[in-house]
Every structure is written in C-alpha cells, then in structure tokens.
Amino acid sequence: MQSEPGEGVRASLFAVVSYIPDPLGSWIDHVRQELVPGCSLRAHVTILPPRFLCQRTDAALELIRKGLRGVAPFDLRVGEVEVFSISSVVFLGVTEGFQELCRLHERLNTDGLVCREAYPYHPHITLAQQLAPEQMAGVYEFARRRWAEYRGARSFAVDRVTLVRGESLDHWIDLAECPIGGGQ
C-alpha cells in the first residue's frame, strides 16, 4: 500500500497518534481487550484521524515535522468515561491538554495532510467502538467500574507523535516517530 521510491504514488490510509505510556497505556490496552476481545490497537490519543493521502510517506512525514516546529511538549490528564452515542464509541475524556491537542490537530490538518473529517475533532482515548446500540449501556458501565478501580497516574506527557499506516481499521503499522519540541 505504501509507495516505494520510484513507484507511482498510491492512496494510503494514514493517521497521527500519540501513544500512551505505561502503566496507563498497558492498563487501557487490557481494558480494551476486556471490552472488545481481540482488539489489537495500542492505547493512544489520535491527533489526525485516519485519512487517505495521495503522496509518499516521506512527504507526509516532512509535513508533520514542519507542523511540530515551535510546539512544546505538554501534559495530558485523563478525565472520566464518556460516550459518543452518534458513533457508538466509549472513551476516556481528556481534561488537561484538550486545547493543546486541538491546536496540534489544527496545525497538522493542513496542506497535504488535510482531510474533511466525518466528525469535529474531539480529543479522547477510545476504549470501545463499533458497538451495537444494545451493547452501549453495558460497555459504558463496565468501563466506568474499571476506571474507578484504576489507581495509577492519570496523566502523561505528550512529547512525541507517531505516523501510522492502516492495513485495515483495526491493524496499524508504525512508520515514524516525531518528537515534539526538538530534534527536528
């Protein structure tokens, strides 16, 4: 799916995410497995939701690095379990760092990375998605109970983003990591 040097450019599904470090990240991964058995996605907050890009990976990466210039790392604090009922998603809200994520999304959603997204950008950490309507209440309550049991830190530094390519909506490959606030 990815274009190689010398090949014609083909459309590929890309996203930009910031992975959540452990111990919170592995806890979220475990809960996602409980909620959606077989889920292989690594805990993350999405900066640029999935989109098709008709350009080479290195060109997309350069646009990301350009967009990160002048951005400082910031802290993200996780809030409560919430629901996007229109899209059947159960998620952890973002309290601290919400505006910074919105600004980062705005900076990166330009030029060759731009995409008209299905929903307005709303930073969050997905716990379960693609649920049937009759599953929503039970999944939401289970996620709330599990989150209330979590005793670790509920915040982390967002100091890097990762460009990922989708082989499918539930299988993503890391292409490149870009630090925020230096090393560019």
PDB file of C-alpha atoms in Angstrom:
ATOM      1  CA  MET A   1       0.000   0.000   0.000  1.00  0.00           C
ATOM      2  CA  GLN A   2       2.866   2.381   0.699  1.00  0.00           C
ATOM      3  CA  SER A   3       4.711   3.872  -2.236  1.00  0.00           C
ATOM      4  CA  GLU A   4       8.341   2.971  -2.583  1.00  0.00           C
ATOM      5  CA  PRO A   5      10.922   5.175  -4.248  1.00  0.00           C
ATOM      6  CA  GLY A   6      10.487   5.044  -7.990  1.00  0.00           C
ATOM      7  CA  GLU A   7       6.890   3.797  -7.828  1.00  0.00           C
ATOM      8  CA  GLY A   8       3.809   5.810  -8.633  1.00  0.00           C
ATOM      9  CA  VAL A   9       2.048   7.386  -5.661  1.00  0.00           C
ATOM     10  CA  ARG A  10      -0.879   5.336  -4.369  1.00  0.00           C
ATOM     11  CA  ALA A  11      -3.513   6.320  -1.823  1.00  0.00           C
ATOM     12  CA  SER A  12      -2.805   5.002   1.680  1.00  0.00           C
ATOM     13  CA  LEU A  13      -4.729   5.317   4.936  1.00  0.00           C
ATOM     14  CA  PHE A  14      -2.692   7.270   7.497  1.00  0.00           C
ATOM     15  CA  ALA A  15      -3.204   8.715  10.984  1.00  0.00           C
ATOM     16  CA  VAL A  16      -1.085  10.570  13.532  1.00  0.00           C
ATOM     17  CA  VAL A  17      -1.270   9.410  17.138  1.00  0.00           C
ATOM     18  CA  SER A  18       0.447   9.878  20.463  1.00  0.00           C
ATOM     19  CA  TYR A  19       0.866   6.585  22.295  1.00  0.00           C
ATOM     20  CA  ILE A  20       0.043   6.466  25.993  1.00  0.00           C
ATOM     21  CA  PRO A  21       2.988   5.327  28.113  1.00  0.00           C
ATOM     22  CA  ASP A  22       2.829   2.638  30.786  1.00  0.00           C
ATOM     23  CA  PRO A  23       1.449   1.961  33.271  1.00  0.00           C
ATOM     24  CA  LEU A  24      -1.668   3.786  32.000  1.00  0.00           C
ATOM     25  CA  GLY A  25      -1.165   2.597  28.414  1.00  0.00           C
ATOM     26  CA  SER A  26      -0.982  -1.091  29.295  1.00  0.00           C
ATOM     27  CA  TRP A  27      -3.978  -0.721  31.634  1.00  0.00           C
ATOM     28  CA  ILE A  28      -6.032   0.787  28.788  1.00  0.00           C
ATOM     29  CA  ASP A  29      -4.856  -1.997  26.454  1.00  0.00           C
ATOM     30  CA  HIS A  30      -6.035  -4.594  28.990  1.00  0.00           C
ATOM     31  CA  VAL A  31      -9.437  -2.945  29.474  1.00  0.00           C
ATOM     32  CA  ARG A  32      -9.907  -2.654  25.691  1.00  0.00           C
ATOM     33  CA  GLN A  33      -9.309  -6.418  25.483  1.00  0.00           C
ATOM     34  CA  GLU A  34     -11.973  -6.954  28.141  1.00  0.00           C
ATOM     35  CA  LEU A  35     -14.437  -4.716  26.326  1.00  0.00           C
ATOM     36  CA  VAL A  36     -13.610  -5.784  22.770  1.00  0.00           C
ATOM     37  CA  PRO A  37     -11.919  -9.202  22.763  1.00  0.00           C
ATOM     38  CA  GLY A  38      -9.319  -9.421  20.017  1.00  0.00           C
ATOM     39  CA  CYS A  39      -8.696  -5.665  19.893  1.00  0.00           C
ATOM     40  CA  SER A  40      -5.041  -5.221  18.947  1.00  0.00           C
ATOM     41  CA  LEU A  41      -4.851  -1.429  18.934  1.00  0.00           C
ATOM     42  CA  ARG A  42      -2.293   0.143  21.260  1.00  0.00           C
ATOM     43  CA  ALA A  43      -3.576   2.820  23.677  1.00  0.00           C
ATOM     44  CA  HIS A  44      -3.282   6.247  22.073  1.00  0.00           C
ATOM     45  CA  VAL A  45      -4.821   9.635  21.602  1.00  0.00           C
ATOM     46  CA  THR A  46      -5.412  10.489  17.961  1.00  0.00           C
ATOM     47  CA  ILE A  47      -4.042  13.776  16.601  1.00  0.00           C
ATOM     48  CA  LEU A  48      -5.065  13.269  12.956  1.00  0.00           C
ATOM     49  CA  PRO A  49      -7.863  10.733  12.477  1.00  0.00           C
ATOM     50  CA  PRO A  50      -7.484   8.201   9.649  1.00  0.00           C
ATOM     51  CA  ARG A  51      -7.330   9.723   6.187  1.00  0.00           C
ATOM     52  CA  PHE A  52      -6.255   8.788   2.700  1.00  0.00           C
ATOM     53  CA  LEU A  53      -3.191  10.587   1.439  1.00  0.00           C
ATOM     54  CA  CYS A  54      -2.068  10.520  -2.154  1.00  0.00           C
ATOM     55  CA  GLN A  55       1.574  11.223  -1.525  1.00  0.00           C
ATOM     56  CA  ARG A  56       4.722   9.489  -0.446  1.00  0.00           C
ATOM     57  CA  THR A  57       5.258   8.650   3.209  1.00  0.00           C
ATOM     58  CA  ASP A  58       8.403  10.783   3.408  1.00  0.00           C
ATOM     59  CA  ALA A  59       6.462  13.825   2.147  1.00  0.00           C
ATOM     60  CA  ALA A  60       3.757  13.293   4.794  1.00  0.00           C
ATOM     61  CA  LEU A  61       6.442  12.897   7.437  1.00  0.00           C
ATOM     62  CA  GLU A  62       8.081  16.170   6.420  1.00  0.00           C
ATOM     63  CA  LEU A  63       4.717  17.954   6.729  1.00  0.00           C
ATOM     64  CA  ILE A  64       4.309  16.538  10.248  1.00  0.00           C
ATOM     65  CA  ARG A  65       7.796  17.654  11.269  1.00  0.00           C
ATOM     66  CA  LYS A  66       7.108  21.114   9.846  1.00  0.00           C
ATOM     67  CA  GLY A  67       3.823  21.302  11.787  1.00  0.00           C
ATOM     68  CA  LEU A  68       5.563  20.331  15.036  1.00  0.00           C
ATOM     69  CA  ARG A  69       8.117  23.138  14.824  1.00  0.00           C
ATOM     70  CA  GLY A  70       7.628  25.551  17.677  1.00  0.00           C
ATOM     71  CA  VAL A  71       5.260  23.229  19.563  1.00  0.00           C
ATOM     72  CA  ALA A  72       6.234  22.441  23.148  1.00  0.00           C
ATOM     73  CA  PRO A  73       5.523  19.107  24.854  1.00  0.00           C
ATOM     74  CA  PHE A  74       2.511  19.279  27.169  1.00  0.00           C
ATOM     75  CA  ASP A  75       0.764  17.235  29.825  1.00  0.00           C
ATOM     76  CA  LEU A  76      -2.462  15.388  29.206  1.00  0.00           C
ATOM     77  CA  ARG A  77      -4.785  14.470  32.063  1.00  0.00           C
ATOM     78  CA  VAL A  78      -7.408  11.792  31.537  1.00  0.00           C
ATOM     79  CA  GLY A  79     -10.950  12.528  32.704  1.00  0.00           C
ATOM     80  CA  GLU A  80     -13.971  10.275  33.023  1.00  0.00           C
ATOM     81  CA  VAL A  81     -15.547   7.592  30.871  1.00  0.00           C
ATOM     82  CA  GLU A  82     -17.859   9.145  28.283  1.00  0.00           C
ATOM     83  CA  VAL A  83     -19.834   8.129  25.188  1.00  0.00           C
ATOM     84  CA  PHE A  84     -20.124   9.380  21.626  1.00  0.00           C
ATOM     85  CA  SER A  85     -23.593   7.945  21.061  1.00  0.00           C
ATOM     86  CA  ILE A  86     -23.786   9.018  17.402  1.00  0.00           C
ATOM     87  CA  SER A  87     -20.717   6.914  16.540  1.00  0.00           C
ATOM     88  CA  SER A  88     -21.099   4.190  19.207  1.00  0.00           C
ATOM     89  CA  VAL A  89     -17.792   4.912  20.950  1.00  0.00           C
ATOM     90  CA  VAL A  90     -16.999   4.554  24.664  1.00  0.00           C
ATOM     91  CA  PHE A  91     -13.958   6.615  25.596  1.00  0.00           C
ATOM     92  CA  LEU A  92     -11.927   8.325  28.288  1.00  0.00           C
ATOM     93  CA  GLY A  93     -12.243  12.082  28.132  1.00  0.00           C
ATOM     94  CA  VAL A  94      -9.320  14.481  28.165  1.00  0.00           C
ATOM     95  CA  THR A  95      -9.395  17.283  30.718  1.00  0.00           C
ATOM     96  CA  GLU A  96      -5.938  18.876  30.807  1.00  0.00           C
ATOM     97  CA  GLY A  97      -4.246  19.086  27.402  1.00  0.00           C
ATOM     98  CA  PHE A  98      -7.529  19.221  25.461  1.00  0.00           C
ATOM     99  CA  GLN A  99      -6.854  22.642  23.936  1.00  0.00           C
ATOM    100  CA  GLU A 100      -3.233  21.742  23.153  1.00  0.00           C
ATOM    101  CA  LEU A 101      -4.404  18.655  21.254  1.00  0.00           C
ATOM    102  CA  CYS A 102      -6.935  20.760  19.344  1.00  0.00           C
ATOM    103  CA  ARG A 103      -4.220  23.254  18.381  1.00  0.00           C
ATOM    104  CA  LEU A 104      -1.896  20.427  17.326  1.00  0.00           C
ATOM    105  CA  HIS A 105      -4.672  18.906  15.206  1.00  0.00           C
ATOM    106  CA  GLU A 106      -5.265  22.284  13.589  1.00  0.00           C
ATOM    107  CA  ARG A 107      -1.542  22.740  12.847  1.00  0.00           C
ATOM    108  CA  LEU A 108      -1.206  19.303  11.251  1.00  0.00           C
ATOM    109  CA  ASN A 109      -4.535  19.159   9.379  1.00  0.00           C
ATOM    110  CA  THR A 110      -3.216  21.367   6.564  1.00  0.00           C
ATOM    111  CA  ASP A 111      -1.531  21.157   3.186  1.00  0.00           C
ATOM    112  CA  GLY A 112      -1.061  17.551   2.038  1.00  0.00           C
ATOM    113  CA  LEU A 113      -2.349  16.179   5.361  1.00  0.00           C
ATOM    114  CA  VAL A 114      -5.715  17.943   5.222  1.00  0.00           C
ATOM    115  CA  CYS A 115      -8.888  15.918   5.353  1.00  0.00           C
ATOM    116  CA  ARG A 116     -12.541  16.775   5.709  1.00  0.00           C
ATOM    117  CA  GLU A 117     -13.289  14.640   8.770  1.00  0.00           C
ATOM    118  CA  ALA A 118     -16.605  12.922   9.458  1.00  0.00           C
ATOM    119  CA  TYR A 119     -16.875  14.477  12.942  1.00  0.00           C
ATOM    120  CA  PRO A 120     -15.477  17.612  14.569  1.00  0.00           C
ATOM    121  CA  TYR A 121     -12.140  16.861  16.237  1.00  0.00           C
ATOM    122  CA  HIS A 122     -12.640  15.962  19.908  1.00  0.00           C
ATOM    123  CA  PRO A 123      -9.569  14.601  21.730  1.00  0.00           C
ATOM    124  CA  HIS A 124     -10.281  11.347  23.562  1.00  0.00           C
ATOM    125  CA  ILE A 125      -8.934   7.868  24.302  1.00  0.00           C
ATOM    126  CA  THR A 126     -11.090   5.163  22.743  1.00  0.00           C
ATOM    127  CA  LEU A 127     -11.977   2.185  24.925  1.00  0.00           C
ATOM    128  CA  ALA A 128     -14.550   0.511  22.647  1.00  0.00           C
ATOM    129  CA  GLN A 129     -16.053   1.319  19.269  1.00  0.00           C
ATOM    130  CA  GLN A 130     -18.309  -0.143  16.590  1.00  0.00           C
ATOM    131  CA  LEU A 131     -20.707  -1.304  19.269  1.00  0.00           C
ATOM    132  CA  ALA A 132     -24.284  -2.347  18.651  1.00  0.00           C
ATOM    133  CA  PRO A 133     -26.776   0.026  20.316  1.00  0.00           C
ATOM    134  CA  GLU A 134     -27.832  -2.675  22.772  1.00  0.00           C
ATOM    135  CA  GLN A 135     -24.190  -3.055  23.927  1.00  0.00           C
ATOM    136  CA  MET A 136     -23.580   0.613  24.745  1.00  0.00           C
ATOM    137  CA  ALA A 137     -25.032   0.808  28.261  1.00  0.00           C
ATOM    138  CA  GLY A 138     -23.333  -2.368  29.491  1.00  0.00           C
ATOM    139  CA  VAL A 139     -19.944  -1.471  27.993  1.00  0.00           C
ATOM    140  CA  TYR A 140     -20.182   2.049  29.396  1.00  0.00           C
ATOM    141  CA  GLU A 141     -20.977   0.814  32.923  1.00  0.00           C
ATOM    142  CA  PHE A 142     -18.232  -1.817  32.820  1.00  0.00           C
ATOM    143  CA  ALA A 143     -15.692   0.790  31.647  1.00  0.00           C
ATOM    144  CA  ARG A 144     -16.780   3.192  34.418  1.00  0.00           C
ATOM    145  CA  ARG A 145     -16.313   0.495  37.086  1.00  0.00           C
ATOM    146  CA  ARG A 146     -12.883  -0.467  35.750  1.00  0.00           C
ATOM    147  CA  TRP A 147     -11.758   3.182  35.549  1.00  0.00           C
ATOM    148  CA  ALA A 148     -12.858   3.765  39.151  1.00  0.00           C
ATOM    149  CA  GLU A 149     -10.604   0.833  40.167  1.00  0.00           C
ATOM    150  CA  TYR A 150      -7.517   2.243  38.433  1.00  0.00           C
ATOM    151  CA  ARG A 151      -5.018   3.585  40.999  1.00  0.00           C
ATOM    152  CA  GLY A 152      -2.137   4.730  38.779  1.00  0.00           C
ATOM    153  CA  ALA A 153      -1.286   8.148  37.382  1.00  0.00           C
ATOM    154  CA  ARG A 154      -3.984   9.621  35.168  1.00  0.00           C
ATOM    155  CA  SER A 155      -1.701  11.996  33.321  1.00  0.00           C
ATOM    156  CA  PHE A 156       1.288  11.761  30.998  1.00  0.00           C
ATOM    157  CA  ALA A 157       3.468  13.943  28.813  1.00  0.00           C
ATOM    158  CA  VAL A 158       2.638  14.263  25.138  1.00  0.00           C
ATOM    159  CA  ASP A 159       6.171  14.676  23.826  1.00  0.00           C
ATOM    160  CA  ARG A 160       6.068  12.737  20.538  1.00  0.00           C
ATOM    161  CA  VAL A 161       3.681  11.697  17.806  1.00  0.00           C
ATOM    162  CA  THR A 162       3.752   8.680  15.530  1.00  0.00           C
ATOM    163  CA  LEU A 163       2.737   8.494  11.888  1.00  0.00           C
ATOM    164  CA  VAL A 164       0.892   5.217  11.341  1.00  0.00           C
ATOM    165  CA  ARG A 165      -0.403   3.473   8.217  1.00  0.00           C
ATOM    166  CA  GLY A 166      -3.556   1.418   8.290  1.00  0.00           C
ATOM    167  CA  GLU A 167      -3.602  -2.002   6.773  1.00  0.00           C
ATOM    168  CA  SER A 168      -7.238  -2.019   7.942  1.00  0.00           C
ATOM    169  CA  LEU A 169      -9.175  -0.048  10.568  1.00  0.00           C
ATOM    170  CA  ASP A 170      -8.009  -2.451  13.282  1.00  0.00           C
ATOM    171  CA  HIS A 171      -4.428  -3.042  12.104  1.00  0.00           C
ATOM    172  CA  TRP A 172      -1.937  -0.163  12.024  1.00  0.00           C
ATOM    173  CA  ILE A 173       1.797  -0.096  11.378  1.00  0.00           C
ATOM    174  CA  ASP A 174       4.101   2.495  12.965  1.00  0.00           C
ATOM    175  CA  LEU A 175       6.019   4.335  10.235  1.00  0.00           C
ATOM    176  CA  ALA A 176       7.897   7.060  12.085  1.00  0.00           C
ATOM    177  CA  GLU A 177       8.017   8.765  15.457  1.00  0.00           C
ATOM    178  CA  CYS A 178       8.494  12.538  15.652  1.00  0.00           C
ATOM    179  CA  PRO A 179       9.464  14.329  18.859  1.00  0.00           C
ATOM    180  CA  ILE A 180       7.585  17.428  19.906  1.00  0.00           C
ATOM    181  CA  GLY A 181       9.711  20.387  20.887  1.00  0.00           C
ATOM    182  CA  GLY A 182      13.069  19.456  19.452  1.00  0.00           C
ATOM    183  CA  GLY A 183      15.072  17.045  17.407  1.00  0.00           C
ATOM    184  CA  GLN A 184      13.526  18.182  14.164  1.00  0.00           C
TER     185      GLN A 184
END
